[in-house]
């Protein structure tokens, strides 16, 4: 998502600056983790679509393959959707696997040239996780300020969040909803939450309905459709059947991700199966599950994700997989406790447990494809999140390790982690398992 957003922003800026028509060539250079694992993460596909003006949230998944086929077979690209230029992908998209841009290990450089090969514009972007992009001056500005919108209950740590909630007699989801009112009307926030849940459900249904082998050299077969069928036709109910369903939900989402389908980035695409799987577990199996409970889940899960983004990172290229699957597990654990009516301290406890037992989790996708270990890892993360929620709900909220402490530990662990375990496919499973 980040590379698509960066490519689209680059061409939109060309349009705003009146440079689009003069542009006859666009060069894209990828650096660091993006270059090392970009093929497996479909970065090249995302960039081509972004240059054509596509946005992840509005892109029709069915239109993707025809668009890519058109661009690649004609060696021409419709910049911003309408300005036709020659595009020689092997020459115009360069993968600098041994270089890193200074701001972040997921770096991109876009260059627009005119007919005389003079540079019209050149911009660098960083994909910082969750589809968010930054430029160097954004990163500097981020260090100076956190937000331009004033919210009634600002917080920068979980301790602050809990203290503000207690002082104002609020449950965490009420606090987050009050803050969101600073951005839009409450009904619009609720509609956005419903939309997120709807996209998650559609993604799971598509993952169950699809068949065959996932794209890429690993030739990984989809497992969600078969597991789904087995669960639907099971003659007797195993005591572990709910866990099988959770596995199926997570596999379905991450198989869709591996196939280039649409899902909710929560908090990243690689870790996008955990929140929907746990939310689906709540919806399907928890007696008394309600739409309002789903809202509570998403509001609280998002607040937990914000804490990680603010005080550490949700980028596998910076933190390893603890920053993706670990954060998703923590968000889902806290969200589930909120949905089930747990206290604020029980929510914090669940979110902390969800990360504590993912600390040190490395990122080592085989062949750079977000398939092994990623797909199964989401199933493991979803089950772990439910267990974290249950552990917290069986307690009274008191616990030794705070969420803030575990977030700081994750950040320090990520900083200490060798770069070969941070989305570079240069270590771990990526080097110990043959690609085909
Ligand atoms: S191993 Fe984890 S962080 Fe790395 S690509 Fe897979 S899901 Fe993302």
Coordinates of C-alpha atoms and ligand atoms in Angstrom, one line a residue:
X1 CA 0.0 0.0 0.0
X2 CA 2.8 2.4 0.9
X3 CA 4.5 2.2 -2.6
X4 CA 1.1 2.6 -4.3
X5 CA 0.3 5.6 -2.2
X6 CA 3.8 7.1 -2.9
X7 CA 3.6 6.5 -6.6
X8 CA 0.1 8.1 -6.8
X9 CA 1.2 11.1 -4.7
X10 CA 4.2 11.6 -7.0
X11 CA 2.0 11.8 -10.1
X12 CA -0.6 13.9 -8.3
X13 CA 2.1 16.4 -7.4
X14 CA 3.3 16.4 -11.0
X15 CA -0.3 17.3 -12.0
X16 CA -0.5 20.1 -9.3
X17 CA 2.8 21.6 -10.5
X18 CA 1.8 21.5 -14.1
X19 CA 4.5 19.0 -15.1
X20 CA 2.4 16.0 -16.0
X21 CA 2.0 16.7 -19.7
X22 CA 5.7 17.4 -20.2
X23 CA 6.6 14.2 -18.4
X24 CA 7.7 11.5 -21.0
X25 CA 9.5 9.1 -18.7
X26 CA 9.3 8.1 -15.1
X27 CA 12.1 6.2 -13.3
X28 CA 11.5 4.4 -10.0
X29 CA 14.3 3.3 -7.7
X30 CA 13.7 1.1 -4.7
X31 CA 16.1 0.8 -1.8
X32 CA 16.8 -1.4 1.3
X33 CA 14.0 -3.7 2.5
X34 CA 11.7 -2.6 -0.3
X35 CA 14.3 -3.7 -2.9
X36 CA 15.1 -6.9 -1.1
X37 CA 11.6 -8.2 -0.5
X38 CA 9.6 -6.0 -2.9
X39 CA 9.0 -8.6 -5.5
X40 CA 7.4 -10.9 -2.9
X41 CA 5.4 -8.0 -1.4
X42 CA 4.1 -7.0 -4.9
X43 CA 5.8 -3.6 -4.7
X44 CA 6.4 -3.5 -8.4
X45 CA 2.7 -4.1 -9.1
X46 CA 1.7 -1.5 -6.6
X47 CA 4.0 1.1 -8.1
X48 CA 2.7 0.6 -11.6
X49 CA -0.9 0.9 -10.4
X50 CA 0.0 3.9 -8.2
X51 CA 1.6 5.7 -11.2
X52 CA -1.7 5.1 -13.0
X53 CA -3.4 7.0 -10.2
X54 CA -4.9 4.0 -8.4
X55 CA -5.6 4.1 -4.6
X56 CA -5.7 1.0 -2.4
X57 CA -9.0 1.8 -0.9
X58 CA -10.9 2.3 -4.2
X59 CA -9.0 -0.1 -6.5
X60 CA -11.2 -2.8 -7.9
X61 CA -9.2 -6.0 -7.4
X62 CA -10.7 -7.4 -10.6
X63 CA -9.1 -4.6 -12.6
X64 CA -5.6 -5.2 -11.3
X65 CA -4.5 -8.1 -13.6
X66 CA -5.9 -6.5 -16.8
X67 CA -4.1 -3.2 -16.0
X68 CA -0.8 -4.8 -15.3
X69 CA -1.1 -7.0 -18.4
X70 CA -1.8 -3.9 -20.5
X71 CA 1.2 -2.0 -19.1
X72 CA 3.6 -4.8 -19.4
X73 CA 2.6 -6.1 -22.8
X74 CA 2.5 -2.6 -24.4
X75 CA 5.4 -1.2 -22.4
X76 CA 3.3 1.9 -22.0
X77 CA 1.7 3.4 -18.9
X78 CA -1.2 5.9 -18.3
X79 CA 0.3 8.3 -15.9
X80 CA -2.4 9.6 -13.4
X81 CA -4.8 7.5 -15.5
X82 CA -4.7 9.5 -18.7
X83 CA -1.2 10.7 -19.7
X84 CA 0.2 7.9 -21.9
X85 CA 4.0 7.4 -21.8
X86 CA 6.5 4.7 -22.7
X87 CA 7.5 2.5 -19.8
X88 CA 10.2 -0.1 -20.0
X89 CA 9.8 -1.8 -16.6
X90 CA 13.2 -3.6 -16.4
X91 CA 14.9 -0.3 -17.1
X92 CA 12.6 2.1 -15.4
X93 CA 12.1 0.2 -12.1
X94 CA 15.5 -0.4 -10.5
X95 CA 16.0 -2.5 -7.3
X96 CA 19.0 -1.3 -5.2
X97 CA 19.3 -4.2 -2.9
X98 CA 22.6 -3.1 -1.4
X99 CA 21.7 0.6 -0.7
X100 CA 19.5 2.2 1.9
X101 CA 18.1 5.7 1.9
X102 CA 18.9 7.7 5.1
X103 CA 15.3 8.1 6.5
X104 CA 14.0 4.5 6.6
X105 CA 14.9 1.1 5.2
X106 CA 11.8 1.1 3.0
X107 CA 12.9 3.9 0.6
X108 CA 11.8 4.9 -2.9
X109 CA 12.9 7.5 -5.4
X110 CA 10.7 8.7 -8.2
X111 CA 12.1 10.8 -11.1
X112 CA 10.1 12.5 -13.9
X113 CA 11.9 13.4 -17.1
X114 CA 10.9 15.3 -20.2
X115 CA 11.4 14.4 -23.9
X116 CA 15.0 15.8 -23.7
X117 CA 15.7 13.5 -20.6
X118 CA 15.9 16.6 -18.4
X119 CA 14.8 16.0 -14.8
X120 CA 11.4 17.7 -14.1
X121 CA 10.9 16.4 -10.6
X122 CA 12.5 14.0 -8.2
X123 CA 11.1 12.9 -4.9
X124 CA 12.0 10.4 -2.2
X125 CA 9.4 8.6 -0.1
X126 CA 9.5 6.2 2.7
X127 CA 6.9 3.4 3.3
X128 CA 6.7 3.4 7.1
X129 CA 4.1 0.6 7.6
X130 CA 0.4 0.3 7.4
X131 CA 0.2 2.1 4.0
X132 CA 1.6 5.3 5.5
X133 CA 4.2 7.2 3.6
X134 CA 6.6 10.0 4.6
X135 CA 9.1 12.2 2.9
X136 CA 12.3 13.4 4.6
X137 CA 10.8 16.7 5.6
X138 CA 7.7 14.9 6.9
X139 CA 9.9 12.7 9.1
X140 CA 11.6 15.9 10.5
X141 CA 8.2 17.5 11.1
X142 CA 6.9 14.4 12.8
X143 CA 9.7 14.7 15.3
X144 CA 8.5 18.2 16.1
X145 CA 4.7 17.7 16.3
X146 CA 2.4 14.8 16.6
X147 CA -0.9 16.2 15.3
X148 CA -2.5 19.3 13.9
X149 CA -6.0 18.5 15.2
X150 CA -6.7 19.1 18.9
X151 CA -8.5 16.2 20.6
X152 CA -10.2 16.4 24.0
X153 CA -8.2 13.6 25.4
X154 CA -4.6 13.5 23.9
X155 CA -2.4 10.7 25.1
X156 CA 1.1 9.6 24.2
X157 CA 1.4 6.5 26.4
X158 CA -0.9 3.9 27.8
X159 CA -0.3 5.2 31.3
X160 CA -1.6 8.6 30.2
X161 CA -4.5 6.9 28.4
X162 CA -5.5 5.0 31.5
X163 CA -5.1 8.0 33.8
X164 CA -7.2 10.3 31.5
X165 CA -9.9 7.6 31.2
X166 CA -10.0 7.1 35.0
X167 CA -10.1 10.9 35.7
X168 CA -13.0 11.4 33.3
X169 CA -14.9 8.2 34.1
X170 CA -14.6 6.8 30.6
X171 CA -14.1 3.4 29.1
X172 CA -11.4 3.3 26.6
X173 CA -13.7 3.0 23.6
X174 CA -15.6 6.1 24.8
X175 CA -12.4 8.1 25.1
X176 CA -11.3 7.1 21.6
X177 CA -14.7 7.9 20.1
X178 CA -14.7 11.3 21.8
X179 CA -11.3 12.0 20.3
X180 CA -12.5 10.9 16.8
X181 CA -15.3 13.5 17.1
X182 CA -12.5 16.1 16.5
X183 CA -12.0 14.6 13.0
X184 CA -15.6 13.9 11.9
X185 CA -19.2 13.6 13.1
X186 CA -19.7 10.5 15.3
X187 CA -22.1 8.9 12.8
X188 CA -19.3 9.1 10.2
X189 CA -16.9 7.4 12.5
X190 CA -19.4 4.6 13.2
X191 CA -20.0 4.3 9.5
X192 CA -16.3 4.0 8.9
X193 CA -16.1 1.2 11.6
X194 CA -19.0 -0.6 9.9
X195 CA -17.2 -0.3 6.6
X196 CA -14.0 -1.7 8.0
X197 CA -15.8 -4.7 9.4
X198 CA -17.6 -5.2 6.2
X199 CA -14.4 -5.2 4.2
X200 CA -12.9 -7.7 6.6
X201 CA -15.9 -10.0 6.2
X202 CA -15.8 -9.8 2.4
X203 CA -12.1 -10.6 2.5
X204 CA -12.7 -13.7 4.6
X205 CA -15.5 -14.8 2.3
X206 CA -13.3 -14.3 -0.8
X207 CA -10.5 -16.3 0.9
X208 CA -12.9 -19.1 1.6
X209 CA -14.3 -19.1 -2.0
X210 CA -10.9 -18.9 -3.8
X211 CA -9.1 -22.0 -4.9
X212 CA -5.7 -23.0 -6.2
X213 CA -2.1 -22.0 -5.8
X214 CA -0.9 -18.6 -4.6
X215 CA 1.3 -16.6 -6.9
X216 CA 5.1 -16.9 -6.7
X217 CA 7.9 -19.4 -6.9
X218 CA 6.9 -21.2 -3.7
X219 CA 3.6 -22.5 -5.2
X220 CA 1.9 -22.4 -1.8
X221 CA -1.6 -24.0 -2.0
X222 CA -4.5 -22.1 -0.4
X223 CA -5.6 -23.8 2.8
X224 CA -8.5 -21.7 3.9
X225 CA -11.1 -23.0 1.4
X226 CA -10.4 -26.6 2.3
X227 CA -10.4 -26.0 6.1
X228 CA -13.6 -24.0 5.7
X229 CA -15.3 -26.9 3.9
X230 CA -14.1 -29.3 6.5
X231 CA -15.6 -27.1 9.2
X232 CA -18.9 -26.7 7.4
X233 CA -19.3 -30.5 6.9
X234 CA -17.8 -31.7 10.2
X235 CA -20.1 -34.4 11.6
X236 CA -19.1 -33.9 15.2
X237 CA -18.1 -30.8 17.1
X238 CA -14.5 -31.0 18.3
X239 CA -13.8 -29.0 21.5
X240 CA -11.1 -27.2 19.4
X241 CA -13.4 -26.3 16.6
X242 CA -13.6 -22.7 17.5
X243 CA -9.8 -22.5 17.2
X244 CA -10.0 -24.2 13.8
X245 CA -12.4 -21.5 12.7
X246 CA -10.1 -18.8 14.0
X247 CA -7.3 -20.4 11.9
X248 CA -9.5 -20.5 8.9
X249 CA -10.5 -16.8 9.2
X250 CA -6.8 -15.7 9.5
X251 CA -5.6 -18.0 6.7
X252 CA -8.4 -16.7 4.4
X253 CA -7.3 -13.1 4.9
X254 CA -3.6 -13.7 4.5
X255 CA -4.1 -15.9 1.4
X256 CA -6.0 -13.1 -0.1
X257 CA -3.2 -10.7 0.8
X258 CA -0.7 -13.1 -0.9
X259 CA -2.9 -13.1 -4.0
X260 CA -3.1 -9.3 -4.2
X261 CA -6.7 -9.2 -2.9
X262 CA -8.3 -6.4 -0.8
X263 CA -8.1 -6.4 2.9
X264 CA -8.0 -4.0 5.8
X265 CA -4.5 -3.0 6.8
X266 CA -4.5 -3.8 10.5
X267 CA -1.9 -2.7 11.2
X268 CA -0.1 -3.9 8.1
X269 CA -1.0 -6.1 5.2
X270 CA 1.4 -8.9 6.3
X271 CA -0.4 -9.0 9.6
X272 CA -3.9 -8.2 8.3
X273 CA -5.4 -11.5 9.3
X274 CA -5.3 -11.3 13.0
X275 CA -7.8 -8.5 13.8
X276 CA -10.4 -9.9 11.4
X277 CA -10.0 -13.4 12.7
X278 CA -10.4 -12.4 16.3
X279 CA -13.3 -10.1 15.5
X280 CA -14.9 -12.9 13.5
X281 CA -14.4 -15.2 16.5
X282 CA -16.2 -12.7 18.7
X283 CA -19.0 -12.3 16.2
X284 CA -19.5 -16.0 15.6
X285 CA -18.9 -17.6 18.9
X286 CA -19.3 -15.2 21.8
X287 CA -22.8 -15.2 23.1
X288 CA -24.3 -11.7 23.1
X289 CA -21.9 -10.4 20.5
X290 CA -23.2 -7.1 19.2
X291 CA -22.5 -4.5 16.5
X292 CA -21.6 -2.1 19.3
X293 CA -19.1 -4.7 20.6
X294 CA -17.5 -4.7 17.2
X295 CA -17.2 -1.0 17.4
X296 CA -15.6 -1.2 20.8
X297 CA -13.2 -3.8 19.5
X298 CA -12.1 -1.6 16.6
X299 CA -11.9 1.7 18.6
X300 CA -9.8 0.2 21.3
X301 CA -7.6 -1.9 18.9
X302 CA -6.9 1.3 17.0
X303 CA -5.8 3.1 20.2
X304 CA -3.4 0.3 21.0
X305 CA -2.0 0.4 17.4
X306 CA -1.5 4.2 17.8
X307 CA 0.6 3.6 20.9
X308 CA 2.9 1.3 19.0
X309 CA 3.1 3.6 16.0
X310 CA 3.9 6.6 18.3
X311 CA 6.4 5.0 20.6
X312 CA 7.9 2.3 18.4
X313 CA 7.0 1.3 14.9
X314 CA 4.6 -1.0 13.0
X315 CA 7.1 -1.6 10.2
X316 CA 8.6 -5.1 9.8
X317 CA 11.6 -3.4 8.2
X318 CA 12.3 -1.6 11.4
X319 CA 11.1 -4.0 14.1
X320 CA 10.9 -7.4 12.6
X321 CA 7.7 -9.4 12.7
X322 CA 7.1 -8.4 16.3
X323 CA 6.2 -5.0 14.8
X324 CA 3.6 -6.5 12.5
X325 CA 2.2 -9.8 13.9
X326 CA 3.1 -8.8 17.4
X327 CA 1.3 -5.5 17.2
X328 CA -1.7 -7.0 15.5
X329 CA -1.9 -9.6 18.3
X330 CA -1.7 -6.9 20.9
X331 CA -4.4 -4.8 19.2
X332 CA -6.7 -7.8 18.8
X333 CA -6.2 -9.0 22.4
X334 CA -7.1 -5.6 23.8
X335 CA -9.9 -5.1 21.3
X336 CA -11.5 -8.4 22.2
X337 CA -11.5 -7.6 25.9
X338 CA -13.2 -4.3 25.1
X339 CA -15.8 -6.1 23.0
X340 CA -16.4 -8.5 25.9
X341 CA -16.9 -5.6 28.4
X342 CA -13.6 -5.9 30.2
X343 CA -12.2 -3.1 32.3
X344 CA -9.6 -0.6 31.1
X345 CA -6.8 -2.3 33.0
X346 CA -7.9 -5.7 31.7
X347 CA -7.6 -4.3 28.2
X348 CA -4.1 -3.0 28.9
X349 CA -3.2 -6.4 30.4
X350 CA -4.4 -8.3 27.3
X351 CA -2.6 -6.0 24.9
X352 CA 0.6 -6.3 27.0
X353 CA 0.3 -10.1 27.0
X354 CA -0.3 -10.1 23.3
X355 CA 3.0 -8.4 22.7
X356 CA 5.1 -9.9 25.5
X357 CA 5.0 -13.3 23.9
X358 CA 5.8 -12.0 20.5
X359 CA 9.0 -10.1 21.5
X360 CA 11.9 -10.9 19.3
X361 CA 9.8 -12.3 16.5
X362 CA 11.9 -12.0 13.3
X363 CA 10.8 -11.2 9.8
X364 CA 12.2 -13.7 7.3
X365 CA 9.8 -14.3 4.5
X366 CA 11.0 -17.1 2.1
X367 CA 11.7 -15.7 -1.4
X368 CA 10.5 -12.3 0.0
X369 CA 6.9 -13.6 -0.5
X370 CA 4.4 -12.7 2.2
X371 CA 3.4 -16.4 2.5
X372 CA 5.8 -18.4 4.6
X373 CA 5.9 -17.9 7.5
X374 CA 3.4 -15.0 7.2
X375 CA 0.1 -16.7 6.4
X376 CA 0.4 -19.3 9.2
X377 CA 1.9 -16.8 11.6
X378 CA -1.4 -14.8 11.4
X379 CA -3.3 -17.9 12.5
X380 CA -0.9 -18.3 15.4
X381 CA -1.2 -14.6 16.3
X382 CA -5.0 -14.7 16.3
X383 CA -5.2 -17.7 18.6
X384 CA -2.6 -16.1 20.8
X385 CA -4.6 -12.9 21.0
X386 CA -7.7 -14.8 22.1
X387 CA -5.7 -16.5 24.8
X388 CA -4.2 -13.2 25.9
X389 CA -7.7 -11.8 26.2
X390 CA -8.9 -14.8 28.2
X391 CA -5.9 -14.6 30.5
X392 CA -6.6 -10.9 31.2
X393 CA -10.3 -11.5 31.7
X394 CA -9.7 -14.1 34.3
X395 CA -7.6 -11.6 36.2
X396 CA -8.6 -8.3 37.8
X397 CA -6.4 -6.1 35.7
X398 CA -3.4 -6.0 38.0
X399 CA -0.2 -7.1 36.3
X400 CA 3.6 -6.7 36.6
X401 CA 4.5 -5.6 33.1
X402 CA 2.8 -2.5 31.7
X403 CA 1.9 -2.0 28.0
X404 CA 4.2 1.0 27.9
X405 CA 7.1 -1.2 29.2
X406 CA 6.5 -3.9 26.6
X407 CA 6.3 -1.3 23.8
X408 CA 9.6 0.1 24.9
X409 CA 11.0 -3.4 25.0
X410 CA 9.8 -4.1 21.5
X411 CA 11.4 -1.0 20.2
X412 CA 14.7 -1.7 21.9
X413 CA 14.6 -5.3 20.7
X414 CA 13.8 -4.2 17.1
X415 CA 16.7 -1.7 17.2
X416 CA 19.1 -4.4 18.4
X417 CA 17.8 -6.9 15.9
X418 CA 20.2 -7.6 13.0
X419 CA 18.9 -6.2 9.7
X420 CA 18.9 -9.7 8.2
X421 CA 15.8 -10.4 10.3
X422 CA 14.0 -7.2 9.3
X423 CA 12.2 -7.8 6.0
X424 CA 15.3 -8.4 4.0
X425 CA 15.0 -12.1 3.4
X426 CA 18.7 -12.4 4.3
X427 CA 18.3 -14.5 7.4
X428 CA 16.2 -17.1 9.2
X429 CA 13.8 -19.3 7.2
X430 CA 14.5 -17.2 4.1
X431 CA 18.1 -18.7 3.9
X432 CA 17.5 -22.1 5.5
X433 CA 14.6 -23.2 3.3
X434 CA 15.0 -23.7 -0.5
X435 CA 12.7 -21.4 -2.5
X436 CA 11.4 -24.1 -4.7
Ligands
LIG1 S1 7.4 -12.4 8.5 FE1 6.0 -11.0 9.6 S2 6.8 -8.9 9.2 FE2 7.8 -10.3 7.7 S3 6.6 -10.1 5.9 FE3 5.8 -11.8 7.0 S4 4.1 -11.0 8.3 FE4 5.3 -9.2 7.6

